[in-house]
């Protein structure tokens, strides 16, 4: 195979595999910008993956499946918001509980659905006109689902919302200094709830994409740690929706290459690549001058109680 | 102070022992009630199911011993995690550290030419070191490269899972095992002996209880324990006290990961007698140990008892699978629910509930009780 077609197909598949990572990361960025870490992404994604598959298989509509995936992700995130914002539980432990619960519940519910191919999947598109551009066309405008493009547009819109609007100022101030935000009349609890639930909606869609588009089938544990990669990507992207695009693309490429390179290396060793690189990338970006860029929202992980400092 | 009908809620700074115990127990009971829904979903009466499970698990010594058997890795990992959590180091990597121990022990059992009497001690030693090194890595990454400890420990879990998969499918695949992804079986000198009529490998159990005692003394009575507690409570205070963060994190993680490594040695030398797929060796002990440590509220001795509780849940899961034909994934749902209830009840420990008569608030009276 000549190398141009190899590069083209790799870029195209990296983009497709980056979709669940991009959606999940965009959601987690919003939750963390408002000051709430949600380690439950893995659980929300797997619940979304199962829900999307089950609904699509029963009703025959991948769109409705993805909608329900978003809903189940949102409900799971609502639980997290209630525990961490209202009950002020430890955010790390609450998120871990959500992941354990989600993995267990999806495994339990999904037992009868295992191994059945999905009858109607999310269609792969060929963008008319643009797909005929040499090189770029097949890279970007063929064999992608609509979620690739919505995800990219969403990243831009969310960046604008976060850095160019009053709402964005409200979200960021809640994550940086909730007491001041409160004094300015911003409803800290409401902002945190909204951001966490929004994150859950996106994580649910990201999981749903896996089961109705990328590998149209249901297998237990099919998210295989992508939810944790999302947490790493959020840090790597410096809580910036636009940078999440590059991160998701890079890790999408790693996931894709772990299948692609099996002729050269044992598949098990290839599969550990994304996790290995997640550590390496975080270590590299935490080294020396890059460190200042990666400052987390100041109130991240800290519950807010009015009148306490 | 808040008023709820005839009750008055007063905040308290440090929860009493009774409050901690009562609230934790209440959380576990609520979780079991919530889990009843799952039994309904499978068309079974939850009460009958619980009674049947109770009879099944406590019915005989061999079946009850499965609780102990399941608790062994949970005690070792749980005690290790209480140490790490005391220093506010989020070690989510006990799963990978356990597997690292299992790999090292397998290496010694199958490939190291040593006198037979030395084989088991060397397996435990190498398992401790392997688990410890796998845990020191994230400590150094956090101190030197500001890498978030939750992420690094989690990623190292996945890396170790795939390393084990690679070993059992590739270089260590046993020539006598034909199609299966196993290593060869361990020689007799590398197998642990059981308590009669059980699969309780008592040596590992003893190590776990010993580790809990040592950890308790270490935390309460030594300079190192003091430093761990200071680092955990306030990094600022620790910096003023001149505590060496790198040393404290590295040492606490060496112990934490080392104990998880011992658990891994126990599983391969006591139960499987070979290295095989990670899902069979661990079944999520490393993750469950997080709940064990959380429920123990940072006390290594309490971790023995909380580990027994989760040993019971695992044993009940086995029983449900065989006798009630329910999937084993139920244990994951149970564990998640228990953790949910625990953390949502936490806030209750910091309130004291008292019965009091409502007083009339006079105009001008300072600090009226009915707000």
mmCIF file of N, CA and C in Angstrom, chain B residues 71-83 91 94-95 97-98 208 255-257 259-264 282 285-290 292-293 303 307:
data_model
loop_
_atom_site.group_PDB
_atom_site.id
_atom_site.type_symbol
_atom_site.label_atom_id
_atom_site.label_comp_id
_atom_site.label_asym_id
_atom_site.label_seq_id
_atom_site.Cartn_x
_atom_site.Cartn_y
_atom_site.Cartn_z
ATOM 1 N N UNK B 71 -11.751 -11.973 51.159
ATOM 2 C CA UNK B 71 -11.339 -10.789 51.924
ATOM 3 C C UNK B 71 -9.823 -10.612 51.916
ATOM 4 N N UNK B 72 -9.069 -11.708 51.655
ATOM 5 C CA UNK B 72 -7.603 -11.627 51.774
ATOM 6 C C UNK B 72 -7.011 -10.515 50.887
ATOM 7 N N UNK B 73 -7.258 -10.536 49.561
ATOM 8 C CA UNK B 73 -6.688 -9.447 48.752
ATOM 9 C C UNK B 73 -7.257 -8.087 49.132
ATOM 10 N N UNK B 74 -8.517 -8.076 49.600
ATOM 11 C CA UNK B 74 -9.130 -6.797 49.962
ATOM 12 C C UNK B 74 -8.481 -6.213 51.207
ATOM 13 N N UNK B 75 -8.112 -7.070 52.170
ATOM 14 C CA UNK B 75 -7.422 -6.565 53.366
ATOM 15 C C UNK B 75 -6.101 -5.938 52.953
ATOM 16 N N UNK B 76 -5.296 -6.689 52.164
ATOM 17 C CA UNK B 76 -3.966 -6.184 51.805
ATOM 18 C C UNK B 76 -4.074 -4.881 51.001
ATOM 19 N N UNK B 77 -4.905 -4.888 49.963
ATOM 20 C CA UNK B 77 -5.039 -3.669 49.152
ATOM 21 C C UNK B 77 -5.656 -2.545 49.983
ATOM 22 N N UNK B 78 -6.665 -2.880 50.786
ATOM 23 C CA UNK B 78 -7.371 -1.867 51.567
ATOM 24 C C UNK B 78 -6.452 -1.192 52.577
ATOM 25 N N UNK B 79 -5.636 -1.980 53.279
ATOM 26 C CA UNK B 79 -4.705 -1.397 54.246
ATOM 27 C C UNK B 79 -3.738 -0.467 53.529
ATOM 28 N N UNK B 80 -3.239 -0.923 52.384
ATOM 29 C CA UNK B 80 -2.329 -0.078 51.605
ATOM 30 C C UNK B 80 -2.980 1.242 51.218
ATOM 31 N N UNK B 81 -4.244 1.155 50.820
ATOM 32 C CA UNK B 81 -4.919 2.376 50.377
ATOM 33 C C UNK B 81 -5.200 3.328 51.537
ATOM 34 N N UNK B 82 -5.481 2.785 52.738
ATOM 35 C CA UNK B 82 -5.677 3.706 53.865
ATOM 36 C C UNK B 82 -4.409 4.537 54.081
ATOM 37 N N UNK B 83 -3.245 3.901 53.899
ATOM 38 C CA UNK B 83 -1.986 4.651 54.050
ATOM 39 C C UNK B 83 -1.902 5.775 53.017
ATOM 40 N N UNK B 91 -4.433 6.966 45.296
ATOM 41 C CA UNK B 91 -3.971 5.746 44.650
ATOM 42 C C UNK B 91 -5.192 4.957 44.177
ATOM 43 N N UNK B 94 -4.480 0.248 42.807
ATOM 44 C CA UNK B 94 -4.213 -1.016 43.492
ATOM 45 C C UNK B 94 -4.399 -2.205 42.548
ATOM 46 N N UNK B 95 -5.330 -2.076 41.600
ATOM 47 C CA UNK B 95 -5.577 -3.150 40.638
ATOM 48 C C UNK B 95 -4.296 -3.482 39.853
ATOM 49 N N UNK B 97 -1.226 -2.600 40.654
ATOM 50 C CA UNK B 97 -0.151 -2.983 41.571
ATOM 51 C C UNK B 97 -0.302 -4.439 41.985
ATOM 52 N N UNK B 98 -1.541 -4.876 42.174
ATOM 53 C CA UNK B 98 -1.804 -6.281 42.479
ATOM 54 C C UNK B 98 -1.309 -7.163 41.326
ATOM 55 N N UNK B 208 -1.781 -10.119 55.735
ATOM 56 C CA UNK B 208 -2.708 -8.996 55.677
ATOM 57 C C UNK B 208 -2.999 -8.443 57.059
ATOM 58 N N UNK B 255 4.841 1.345 50.170
ATOM 59 C CA UNK B 255 4.107 0.443 51.076
ATOM 60 C C UNK B 255 2.734 0.108 50.499
ATOM 61 N N UNK B 256 2.031 1.125 50.023
ATOM 62 C CA UNK B 256 0.672 0.922 49.506
ATOM 63 C C UNK B 256 0.676 -0.059 48.341
ATOM 64 N N UNK B 257 1.560 0.195 47.371
ATOM 65 C CA UNK B 257 1.631 -0.684 46.208
ATOM 66 C C UNK B 257 2.210 -2.047 46.570
ATOM 67 N N UNK B 259 1.852 -3.708 49.355
ATOM 68 C CA UNK B 259 0.814 -4.556 49.956
ATOM 69 C C UNK B 259 -0.127 -5.087 48.888
ATOM 70 N N UNK B 260 -0.475 -4.233 47.899
ATOM 71 C CA UNK B 260 -1.312 -4.715 46.798
ATOM 72 C C UNK B 260 -0.574 -5.812 46.035
ATOM 73 N N UNK B 261 0.743 -5.632 45.876
ATOM 74 C CA UNK B 261 1.550 -6.652 45.209
ATOM 75 C C UNK B 261 1.479 -7.980 45.936
ATOM 76 N N UNK B 262 1.541 -7.936 47.283
ATOM 77 C CA UNK B 262 1.425 -9.173 48.082
ATOM 78 C C UNK B 262 0.086 -9.854 47.800
ATOM 79 N N UNK B 263 -0.967 -9.032 47.678
ATOM 80 C CA UNK B 263 -2.281 -9.605 47.371
ATOM 81 C C UNK B 263 -2.228 -10.368 46.051
ATOM 82 N N UNK B 264 -1.502 -9.804 45.081
ATOM 83 C CA UNK B 264 -1.367 -10.469 43.784
ATOM 84 C C UNK B 264 -0.628 -11.786 43.909
ATOM 85 N N UNK B 282 -7.927 -10.818 39.214
ATOM 86 C CA UNK B 282 -8.314 -9.812 40.204
ATOM 87 C C UNK B 282 -9.812 -9.590 40.371
ATOM 88 N N UNK B 285 -10.579 -6.429 42.602
ATOM 89 C CA UNK B 285 -10.219 -6.259 44.018
ATOM 90 C C UNK B 285 -9.620 -4.883 44.275
ATOM 91 N N UNK B 286 -8.779 -4.426 43.344
ATOM 92 C CA UNK B 286 -8.092 -3.154 43.539
ATOM 93 C C UNK B 286 -9.064 -1.987 43.606
ATOM 94 N N UNK B 287 -10.135 -2.054 42.808
ATOM 95 C CA UNK B 287 -11.120 -0.974 42.839
ATOM 96 C C UNK B 287 -12.011 -1.093 44.072
ATOM 97 N N UNK B 288 -12.415 -2.327 44.397
ATOM 98 C CA UNK B 288 -13.245 -2.518 45.589
ATOM 99 C C UNK B 288 -12.501 -2.070 46.840
ATOM 100 N N UNK B 289 -11.161 -2.253 46.829
ATOM 101 C CA UNK B 289 -10.369 -1.859 47.997
ATOM 102 C C UNK B 289 -10.480 -0.361 48.272
ATOM 103 N N UNK B 290 -10.785 0.422 47.237
ATOM 104 C CA UNK B 290 -10.986 1.859 47.466
ATOM 105 C C UNK B 290 -12.169 2.058 48.417
ATOM 106 N N UNK B 292 -13.279 -0.234 50.481
ATOM 107 C CA UNK B 292 -12.846 -0.800 51.766
ATOM 108 C C UNK B 292 -12.131 0.267 52.586
ATOM 109 N N UNK B 293 -11.194 0.966 51.942
ATOM 110 C CA UNK B 293 -10.407 1.975 52.666
ATOM 111 C C UNK B 293 -11.279 3.172 53.044
ATOM 112 N N UNK B 303 -9.934 -1.504 58.400
ATOM 113 C CA UNK B 303 -9.956 -2.034 57.028
ATOM 114 C C UNK B 303 -10.106 -3.556 57.028
ATOM 115 N N UNK B 307 -13.020 -4.999 54.877
ATOM 116 C CA UNK B 307 -12.647 -5.963 53.832
ATOM 117 C C UNK B 307 -13.501 -7.222 53.953
#
